[in-house]
Amino acid sequence: MRSVFRDFTDYFFEILTYPKEKWDLFWQDYKRTLNFVNLYQEKKGIKDDEIVEKFKKIGRRELDKAFWYKQEIIKDLKADIIKDLTKSSEKFQVDRGDYAVYLTVFTGDSPYEFLESFKGTIIGVDILYFYFNRDKIDPKTLIEEAIMKFINSTTPNKKKADFWILYDKVKTIISDKNYNDKQSILTLISQLLSERIPYYNWVGFYLVDEREDNSLVLGPFVGEPTEHTKIKFGQGICGQAASTKATFVVDDVSKEENYLSCSPKTQAEIVVPIFDKKGNIVGEIDIDSHEKAPFDQDDRSFLEAIAKLLSERFW
């Protein structure tokens, strides 16, 4: 079961291990580690140097005090929140699956932020704000207030809930060291996506041919057999995605001149490149649908996140 409540505060307080003149490097590392921090920064429209300067004005001594404040309250706070979410699961709509509460650190300006992602809404709770206002607020009350505010202003989003569960499952498979065979992992991912997303009617991978330049070969897939077991860069949607190194979303394949038909049932297609650490394309996720225009920005972000996980593990 997906965890609704998670603590990421330790990642921020690694700033205390960096010299002050390298806090800009810390911030880049922090954003790479926690993708939702990027969502916060984009929502607020704050530049990197503005955030780093804010932390410098707060100062190492005050951040160190914030760390020890967090250490003092965190155990009981986590226990109380988890207890309340479990005891009052219906009230907090825990089963809806399209939100989670993340304890973290942003810039201390507000108690929490609602951050929209392909997986659902992340309620980012700022421990630094709690520290600055420690004599005036009750952290547990504010966290529960944030959850109820989200619940009362939205309706459940099953698609995002499914994406959240699927992403966590894929991440677990990819990070499991017992799975060393790339082909087996790609097969498992294809099966998961095909089974859980109704409009993912053909799910598979094309990998760059190591024996021939600018060519893709068919890898593991789930769906009807295809005659296109080898595709040149630039040929069809897959080939175009490979040659341009860009995600392609085609709402209606009948309107595409450069399209390789795999099945008369196919109405739409999305192709997401997979890159190695040098930025070279090494493969693609290819999905066909029997519906017109079923893929939106959430599908794109979801599949690009999976492509990134695969890149980090294998390339």
mmCIF file of C-alpha atoms in Angstrom:
data_model
loop_
_atom_site.group_PDB
_atom_site.id
_atom_site.type_symbol
_atom_site.label_atom_id
_atom_site.label_comp_id
_atom_site.label_asym_id
_atom_site.label_seq_id
_atom_site.Cartn_x
_atom_site.Cartn_y
_atom_site.Cartn_z
ATOM 1 C CA MET A 1 0.000 0.000 0.000
ATOM 2 C CA ARG A 2 1.245 3.488 -0.879
ATOM 3 C CA SER A 3 2.322 5.576 2.089
ATOM 4 C CA VAL A 4 0.139 8.678 2.522
ATOM 5 C CA PHE A 5 2.518 10.348 4.986
ATOM 6 C CA ARG A 6 6.294 10.562 4.517
ATOM 7 C CA ASP A 7 9.154 12.467 6.112
ATOM 8 C CA PHE A 8 11.781 14.011 3.798
ATOM 9 C CA THR A 9 13.198 16.587 6.231
ATOM 10 C CA ASP A 10 16.569 14.884 6.645
ATOM 11 C CA TYR A 11 17.358 15.561 2.985
ATOM 12 C CA PHE A 12 17.174 19.310 3.564
ATOM 13 C CA PHE A 13 19.268 19.385 6.696
ATOM 14 C CA GLU A 14 22.189 17.956 4.749
ATOM 15 C CA ILE A 15 22.740 21.663 3.950
ATOM 16 C CA LEU A 16 24.509 21.812 7.320
ATOM 17 C CA THR A 17 27.247 19.532 5.956
ATOM 18 C CA TYR A 18 28.019 21.985 3.116
ATOM 19 C CA PRO A 19 30.221 25.086 3.460
ATOM 20 C CA LYS A 20 28.071 28.196 3.172
ATOM 21 C CA GLU A 21 29.761 29.182 -0.080
ATOM 22 C CA LYS A 22 28.562 25.899 -1.612
ATOM 23 C CA TRP A 23 24.922 26.131 -0.639
ATOM 24 C CA ASP A 24 24.095 26.739 -4.295
ATOM 25 C CA LEU A 25 25.470 23.250 -5.033
ATOM 26 C CA PHE A 26 23.425 21.861 -2.157
ATOM 27 C CA TRP A 27 20.246 23.348 -3.606
ATOM 28 C CA GLN A 28 20.893 21.680 -6.974
ATOM 29 C CA ASP A 29 21.516 18.337 -5.254
ATOM 30 C CA TYR A 30 18.376 18.806 -3.157
ATOM 31 C CA LYS A 31 16.216 19.428 -6.226
ATOM 32 C CA ARG A 32 17.671 16.434 -8.056
ATOM 33 C CA THR A 33 16.952 14.180 -5.081
ATOM 34 C CA LEU A 34 13.398 15.412 -4.436
ATOM 35 C CA ASN A 35 11.495 16.181 -7.624
ATOM 36 C CA PHE A 36 8.629 17.834 -5.769
ATOM 37 C CA VAL A 37 11.008 20.620 -4.689
ATOM 38 C CA ASN A 38 11.124 21.624 -8.360
ATOM 39 C CA LEU A 39 7.315 21.774 -8.340
ATOM 40 C CA TYR A 40 7.455 24.147 -5.374
ATOM 41 C CA GLN A 41 10.025 26.382 -7.015
ATOM 42 C CA GLU A 42 8.085 26.495 -10.294
ATOM 43 C CA LYS A 43 4.843 27.309 -8.474
ATOM 44 C CA LYS A 44 6.468 30.163 -6.559
ATOM 45 C CA GLY A 45 8.514 31.430 -9.491
ATOM 46 C CA ILE A 46 11.624 31.759 -7.319
ATOM 47 C CA LYS A 47 15.086 31.580 -8.853
ATOM 48 C CA ASP A 48 17.836 29.387 -7.426
ATOM 49 C CA ASP A 49 20.005 32.307 -6.336
ATOM 50 C CA GLU A 50 17.052 33.932 -4.544
ATOM 51 C CA ILE A 51 16.428 30.789 -2.522
ATOM 52 C CA VAL A 52 20.092 30.315 -1.653
ATOM 53 C CA GLU A 53 20.364 33.960 -0.614
ATOM 54 C CA LYS A 54 17.333 33.521 1.644
ATOM 55 C CA PHE A 55 18.997 30.595 3.418
ATOM 56 C CA LYS A 56 22.199 32.582 3.811
ATOM 57 C CA LYS A 57 20.231 35.399 5.479
ATOM 58 C CA ILE A 58 18.624 32.876 7.829
ATOM 59 C CA GLY A 59 22.127 31.649 8.599
ATOM 60 C CA ARG A 60 23.715 28.350 9.574
ATOM 61 C CA ARG A 61 23.104 28.887 13.295
ATOM 62 C CA GLU A 62 19.364 29.345 12.837
ATOM 63 C CA LEU A 63 19.129 26.391 10.451
ATOM 64 C CA ASP A 64 20.955 24.289 13.007
ATOM 65 C CA LYS A 65 18.364 25.303 15.630
ATOM 66 C CA ALA A 66 15.617 24.370 13.156
ATOM 67 C CA PHE A 67 17.229 20.948 12.784
ATOM 68 C CA TRP A 68 17.204 20.323 16.527
ATOM 69 C CA TYR A 69 13.610 21.582 16.742
ATOM 70 C CA LYS A 70 12.706 19.037 14.071
ATOM 71 C CA GLN A 71 14.533 16.298 15.975
ATOM 72 C CA GLU A 72 12.606 17.187 19.115
ATOM 73 C CA ILE A 73 9.102 17.054 17.595
ATOM 74 C CA ILE A 74 9.390 14.632 14.684
ATOM 75 C CA LYS A 75 8.884 11.296 16.436
ATOM 76 C CA ASP A 76 5.673 12.284 18.220
ATOM 77 C CA LEU A 77 4.392 14.292 15.257
ATOM 78 C CA LYS A 78 4.766 11.379 12.842
ATOM 79 C CA ALA A 79 3.202 8.949 15.300
ATOM 80 C CA ASP A 80 0.230 11.259 15.944
ATOM 81 C CA ILE A 81 -0.436 11.955 12.254
ATOM 82 C CA ILE A 82 -0.186 8.288 11.237
ATOM 83 C CA LYS A 83 -2.453 7.329 14.143
ATOM 84 C CA ASP A 84 -5.071 9.900 13.115
ATOM 85 C CA LEU A 85 -4.916 8.935 9.419
ATOM 86 C CA THR A 86 -5.410 5.297 10.380
ATOM 87 C CA LYS A 87 -8.116 5.883 12.966
ATOM 88 C CA SER A 88 -10.036 8.402 10.827
ATOM 89 C CA SER A 89 -9.265 7.002 7.371
ATOM 90 C CA GLU A 90 -12.793 7.706 6.128
ATOM 91 C CA LYS A 91 -12.681 11.329 7.304
ATOM 92 C CA PHE A 92 -9.312 11.896 5.641
ATOM 93 C CA GLN A 93 -10.309 9.849 2.545
ATOM 94 C CA VAL A 94 -7.071 7.889 2.705
ATOM 95 C CA ASP A 95 -8.323 5.367 0.129
ATOM 96 C CA ARG A 96 -8.818 7.958 -2.615
ATOM 97 C CA GLY A 97 -5.127 7.539 -3.421
ATOM 98 C CA ASP A 98 -4.489 10.828 -5.230
ATOM 99 C CA TYR A 99 -2.751 12.761 -2.465
ATOM 100 C CA ALA A 100 0.075 12.388 0.014
ATOM 101 C CA VAL A 101 1.551 14.496 2.799
ATOM 102 C CA TYR A 102 5.287 15.118 2.604
ATOM 103 C CA LEU A 103 7.122 16.616 5.582
ATOM 104 C CA THR A 104 9.918 18.653 4.076
ATOM 105 C CA VAL A 105 11.618 22.063 4.008
ATOM 106 C CA PHE A 106 10.937 24.804 1.475
ATOM 107 C CA THR A 107 11.675 28.406 2.457
ATOM 108 C CA GLY A 108 9.652 28.798 5.649
ATOM 109 C CA ASP A 109 7.147 31.257 4.176
ATOM 110 C CA SER A 110 3.965 29.182 4.538
ATOM 111 C CA PRO A 111 2.941 26.086 6.527
ATOM 112 C CA TYR A 112 2.081 23.997 3.475
ATOM 113 C CA GLU A 113 1.782 24.037 -0.305
ATOM 114 C CA PHE A 114 -0.399 22.019 -2.676
ATOM 115 C CA LEU A 115 1.829 20.760 -5.493
ATOM 116 C CA GLU A 116 0.241 19.175 -8.554
ATOM 117 C CA SER A 117 2.027 16.270 -10.227
ATOM 118 C CA PHE A 118 1.132 13.434 -12.584
ATOM 119 C CA LYS A 119 0.740 11.244 -9.492
ATOM 120 C CA GLY A 120 -1.704 13.519 -7.710
ATOM 121 C CA THR A 121 -1.448 16.310 -5.165
ATOM 122 C CA ILE A 122 1.556 16.487 -2.878
ATOM 123 C CA ILE A 123 0.777 18.409 0.296
ATOM 124 C CA GLY A 124 4.230 19.734 1.087
ATOM 125 C CA VAL A 125 4.454 20.638 4.789
ATOM 126 C CA ASP A 126 7.273 23.054 5.646
ATOM 127 C CA ILE A 127 9.031 22.227 8.921
ATOM 128 C CA LEU A 128 11.004 25.482 8.649
ATOM 129 C CA TYR A 129 7.734 27.422 8.894
ATOM 130 C CA PHE A 130 6.854 25.386 11.991
ATOM 131 C CA TYR A 131 10.186 26.327 13.553
ATOM 132 C CA PHE A 132 9.784 30.040 12.837
ATOM 133 C CA ASN A 133 6.264 29.981 14.323
ATOM 134 C CA ARG A 134 6.816 27.363 17.017
ATOM 135 C CA ASP A 135 5.292 29.481 19.802
ATOM 136 C CA LYS A 136 2.108 30.232 17.854
ATOM 137 C CA ILE A 137 1.061 27.072 16.006
ATOM 138 C CA ASP A 138 0.370 23.383 16.509
ATOM 139 C CA PRO A 139 2.022 21.338 13.695
ATOM 140 C CA LYS A 140 -0.425 18.435 13.927
ATOM 141 C CA THR A 141 -3.440 20.745 13.649
ATOM 142 C CA LEU A 142 -1.965 22.528 10.621
ATOM 143 C CA ILE A 143 -1.218 19.265 8.826
ATOM 144 C CA GLU A 144 -4.730 17.964 9.359
ATOM 145 C CA GLU A 145 -6.101 21.350 8.293
ATOM 146 C CA ALA A 146 -4.163 21.047 5.036
ATOM 147 C CA ILE A 147 -5.547 17.568 4.333
ATOM 148 C CA MET A 148 -9.135 18.652 4.968
ATOM 149 C CA LYS A 149 -8.673 21.761 2.830
ATOM 150 C CA PHE A 150 -7.521 19.566 -0.053
ATOM 151 C CA ILE A 151 -10.339 17.041 0.412
ATOM 152 C CA ASN A 152 -13.044 19.697 0.630
ATOM 153 C CA SER A 153 -11.871 21.496 -2.506
ATOM 154 C CA THR A 154 -11.335 18.531 -4.855
ATOM 155 C CA THR A 155 -12.927 15.341 -6.119
ATOM 156 C CA PRO A 156 -11.004 12.027 -6.246
ATOM 157 C CA ASN A 157 -8.878 11.545 -9.364
ATOM 158 C CA LYS A 158 -8.640 7.826 -10.123
ATOM 159 C CA LYS A 159 -6.223 8.269 -13.007
ATOM 160 C CA LYS A 160 -3.686 10.096 -10.865
ATOM 161 C CA ALA A 161 -4.208 7.560 -8.069
ATOM 162 C CA ASP A 162 -3.433 4.732 -10.513
ATOM 163 C CA PHE A 163 -0.350 6.554 -11.792
ATOM 164 C CA TRP A 164 0.881 7.035 -8.210
ATOM 165 C CA ILE A 165 0.501 3.355 -7.362
ATOM 166 C CA LEU A 166 2.020 2.250 -10.667
ATOM 167 C CA TYR A 167 4.990 4.591 -10.399
ATOM 168 C CA ASP A 168 5.804 3.272 -6.925
ATOM 169 C CA LYS A 169 5.536 -0.322 -8.177
ATOM 170 C CA VAL A 170 7.780 0.371 -11.161
ATOM 171 C CA LYS A 171 10.295 2.145 -8.926
ATOM 172 C CA THR A 172 10.356 -0.851 -6.582
ATOM 173 C CA ILE A 173 10.940 -3.269 -9.453
ATOM 174 C CA ILE A 174 13.697 -1.162 -10.996
ATOM 175 C CA SER A 175 15.497 -0.586 -7.687
ATOM 176 C CA ASP A 176 15.258 -4.227 -6.592
ATOM 177 C CA LYS A 177 18.759 -5.666 -6.965
ATOM 178 C CA ASN A 178 17.269 -9.146 -7.289
ATOM 179 C CA TYR A 179 16.156 -8.097 -10.762
ATOM 180 C CA ASN A 180 19.402 -7.919 -12.726
ATOM 181 C CA ASP A 181 18.011 -8.847 -16.117
ATOM 182 C CA LYS A 182 17.031 -5.747 -18.084
ATOM 183 C CA GLN A 183 14.737 -7.676 -20.408
ATOM 184 C CA SER A 184 12.795 -9.166 -17.501
ATOM 185 C CA ILE A 185 12.292 -5.749 -15.927
ATOM 186 C CA LEU A 186 11.094 -4.232 -19.201
ATOM 187 C CA THR A 187 8.668 -7.140 -19.586
ATOM 188 C CA LEU A 188 7.296 -6.644 -16.069
ATOM 189 C CA ILE A 189 6.831 -2.916 -16.671
ATOM 190 C CA SER A 190 5.043 -3.571 -19.964
ATOM 191 C CA GLN A 191 2.693 -5.999 -18.236
ATOM 192 C CA LEU A 192 1.969 -3.608 -15.356
ATOM 193 C CA LEU A 193 1.147 -0.661 -17.595
ATOM 194 C CA SER A 194 -0.967 -2.755 -19.943
ATOM 195 C CA GLU A 195 -2.949 -4.329 -17.106
ATOM 196 C CA ARG A 196 -3.584 -1.192 -15.062
ATOM 197 C CA ILE A 197 -4.248 1.522 -17.668
ATOM 198 C CA PRO A 198 -7.273 0.566 -19.815
ATOM 199 C CA TYR A 199 -6.317 2.696 -22.825
ATOM 200 C CA TYR A 200 -2.709 1.427 -22.936
ATOM 201 C CA ASN A 201 -3.552 -1.238 -25.522
ATOM 202 C CA TRP A 202 -0.032 -1.951 -26.799
ATOM 203 C CA VAL A 203 2.896 -1.345 -24.469
ATOM 204 C CA GLY A 204 6.488 -2.034 -25.372
ATOM 205 C CA PHE A 205 10.071 -0.941 -25.700
ATOM 206 C CA TYR A 206 12.307 -0.251 -28.658
ATOM 207 C CA LEU A 207 16.041 -0.275 -27.938
ATOM 208 C CA VAL A 208 18.840 1.267 -29.955
ATOM 209 C CA ASP A 209 20.516 -1.409 -32.046
ATOM 210 C CA GLU A 210 24.084 -1.825 -30.802
ATOM 211 C CA ARG A 211 25.113 -3.455 -34.084
ATOM 212 C CA GLU A 212 23.724 -0.839 -36.437
ATOM 213 C CA ASP A 213 23.826 2.941 -36.153
ATOM 214 C CA ASN A 214 20.591 4.958 -36.107
ATOM 215 C CA SER A 215 18.336 1.962 -35.791
ATOM 216 C CA LEU A 216 15.849 0.659 -33.215
ATOM 217 C CA VAL A 217 15.023 -2.966 -32.499
ATOM 218 C CA LEU A 218 11.875 -4.267 -30.826
ATOM 219 C CA GLY A 219 12.272 -5.240 -27.186
ATOM 220 C CA PRO A 220 9.769 -6.667 -24.676
ATOM 221 C CA PHE A 221 6.134 -5.763 -25.321
ATOM 222 C CA VAL A 222 2.550 -6.660 -24.439
ATOM 223 C CA GLY A 223 -0.109 -6.576 -27.137
ATOM 224 C CA GLU A 224 -0.676 -7.781 -30.661
ATOM 225 C CA PRO A 225 2.454 -8.871 -32.581
ATOM 226 C CA THR A 226 3.988 -6.208 -34.822
ATOM 227 C CA GLU A 227 5.860 -6.549 -38.069
ATOM 228 C CA HIS A 228 7.962 -3.513 -37.160
ATOM 229 C CA THR A 229 10.748 -5.303 -35.338
ATOM 230 C CA LYS A 230 13.348 -2.877 -36.677
ATOM 231 C CA ILE A 231 12.893 0.858 -37.269
ATOM 232 C CA LYS A 232 15.312 3.406 -38.687
ATOM 233 C CA PHE A 233 15.767 6.759 -36.955
ATOM 234 C CA GLY A 234 13.331 9.221 -38.527
ATOM 235 C CA GLN A 235 10.971 6.472 -39.671
ATOM 236 C CA GLY A 236 7.483 6.527 -38.152
ATOM 237 C CA ILE A 237 6.663 8.016 -34.768
ATOM 238 C CA CYS A 238 9.259 5.902 -32.959
ATOM 239 C CA GLY A 239 11.950 6.851 -35.453
ATOM 240 C CA GLN A 240 11.081 10.537 -35.207
ATOM 241 C CA ALA A 241 11.259 10.445 -31.421
ATOM 242 C CA ALA A 242 14.685 8.788 -31.692
ATOM 243 C CA SER A 243 16.090 11.257 -34.222
ATOM 244 C CA THR A 244 14.792 14.344 -32.391
ATOM 245 C CA LYS A 245 15.313 12.989 -28.851
ATOM 246 C CA ALA A 246 11.855 14.252 -27.962
ATOM 247 C CA THR A 247 8.601 12.790 -26.675
ATOM 248 C CA PHE A 248 5.951 12.434 -29.387
ATOM 249 C CA VAL A 249 2.232 12.440 -28.631
ATOM 250 C CA VAL A 250 -0.053 11.697 -31.576
ATOM 251 C CA ASP A 251 -3.765 12.153 -30.888
ATOM 252 C CA ASP A 252 -4.900 10.707 -34.227
ATOM 253 C CA VAL A 253 -2.484 8.502 -36.157
ATOM 254 C CA SER A 254 -4.634 8.690 -39.305
ATOM 255 C CA LYS A 255 -3.553 12.309 -39.713
ATOM 256 C CA GLU A 256 0.168 11.479 -39.585
ATOM 257 C CA GLU A 257 1.943 11.075 -42.913
ATOM 258 C CA ASN A 258 5.055 9.524 -41.411
ATOM 259 C CA TYR A 259 3.330 6.767 -39.452
ATOM 260 C CA LEU A 260 4.058 3.037 -39.410
ATOM 261 C CA SER A 261 0.789 1.199 -38.905
ATOM 262 C CA CYS A 262 1.025 -1.702 -36.451
ATOM 263 C CA SER A 263 -2.691 -2.417 -36.189
ATOM 264 C CA PRO A 264 -5.879 -0.981 -37.710
ATOM 265 C CA LYS A 265 -7.173 -0.683 -34.141
ATOM 266 C CA THR A 266 -4.524 1.883 -33.204
ATOM 267 C CA GLN A 267 -5.925 5.409 -32.966
ATOM 268 C CA ALA A 268 -3.255 7.239 -30.946
ATOM 269 C CA GLU A 269 0.360 6.799 -29.890
ATOM 270 C CA ILE A 270 2.865 8.166 -27.405
ATOM 271 C CA VAL A 271 6.628 7.562 -27.626
ATOM 272 C CA VAL A 272 9.004 8.562 -24.819
ATOM 273 C CA PRO A 273 12.801 8.419 -25.305
ATOM 274 C CA ILE A 274 15.135 6.848 -22.762
ATOM 275 C CA PHE A 275 18.573 8.444 -22.425
ATOM 276 C CA ASP A 276 21.911 7.411 -20.991
ATOM 277 C CA LYS A 277 23.841 9.614 -18.574
ATOM 278 C CA LYS A 278 25.523 11.433 -21.478
ATOM 279 C CA GLY A 279 22.198 12.337 -23.069
ATOM 280 C CA ASN A 280 22.380 9.769 -25.856
ATOM 281 C CA ILE A 281 19.172 7.968 -26.738
ATOM 282 C CA VAL A 282 19.285 4.278 -25.789
ATOM 283 C CA GLY A 283 15.658 3.255 -26.181
ATOM 284 C CA GLU A 284 12.011 4.248 -26.059
ATOM 285 C CA ILE A 285 8.737 3.490 -24.346
ATOM 286 C CA ASP A 286 6.084 3.051 -27.037
ATOM 287 C CA ILE A 287 2.355 2.927 -26.262
ATOM 288 C CA ASP A 288 -0.563 2.591 -28.683
ATOM 289 C CA SER A 289 -4.188 3.209 -27.810
ATOM 290 C CA HIS A 290 -7.442 2.162 -29.445
ATOM 291 C CA GLU A 291 -8.898 5.538 -28.413
ATOM 292 C CA LYS A 292 -8.356 8.918 -30.045
ATOM 293 C CA ALA A 293 -6.492 11.539 -27.989
ATOM 294 C CA PRO A 294 -6.318 9.620 -24.682
ATOM 295 C CA PHE A 295 -2.829 10.829 -23.698
ATOM 296 C CA ASP A 296 -2.508 14.062 -21.706
ATOM 297 C CA GLN A 297 0.297 15.831 -19.852
ATOM 298 C CA ASP A 298 -0.050 13.441 -16.919
ATOM 299 C CA ASP A 299 0.585 10.430 -19.195
ATOM 300 C CA ARG A 300 3.598 12.184 -20.642
ATOM 301 C CA SER A 301 5.073 13.112 -17.248
ATOM 302 C CA PHE A 302 4.349 9.639 -15.865
ATOM 303 C CA LEU A 303 6.109 7.835 -18.723
ATOM 304 C CA GLU A 304 9.015 10.281 -18.756
ATOM 305 C CA ALA A 305 9.496 9.625 -15.032
ATOM 306 C CA ILE A 306 9.616 5.870 -15.711
ATOM 307 C CA ALA A 307 12.105 6.454 -18.529
ATOM 308 C CA LYS A 308 14.284 8.388 -16.076
ATOM 309 C CA LEU A 309 14.172 5.534 -13.550
ATOM 310 C CA LEU A 310 15.260 3.070 -16.246
ATOM 311 C CA SER A 311 18.055 5.372 -17.345
ATOM 312 C CA GLU A 312 19.373 5.682 -13.796
ATOM 313 C CA ARG A 313 19.362 1.915 -13.316
ATOM 314 C CA PHE A 314 20.695 0.606 -16.616
ATOM 315 C CA TRP A 315 22.334 3.388 -18.600
#
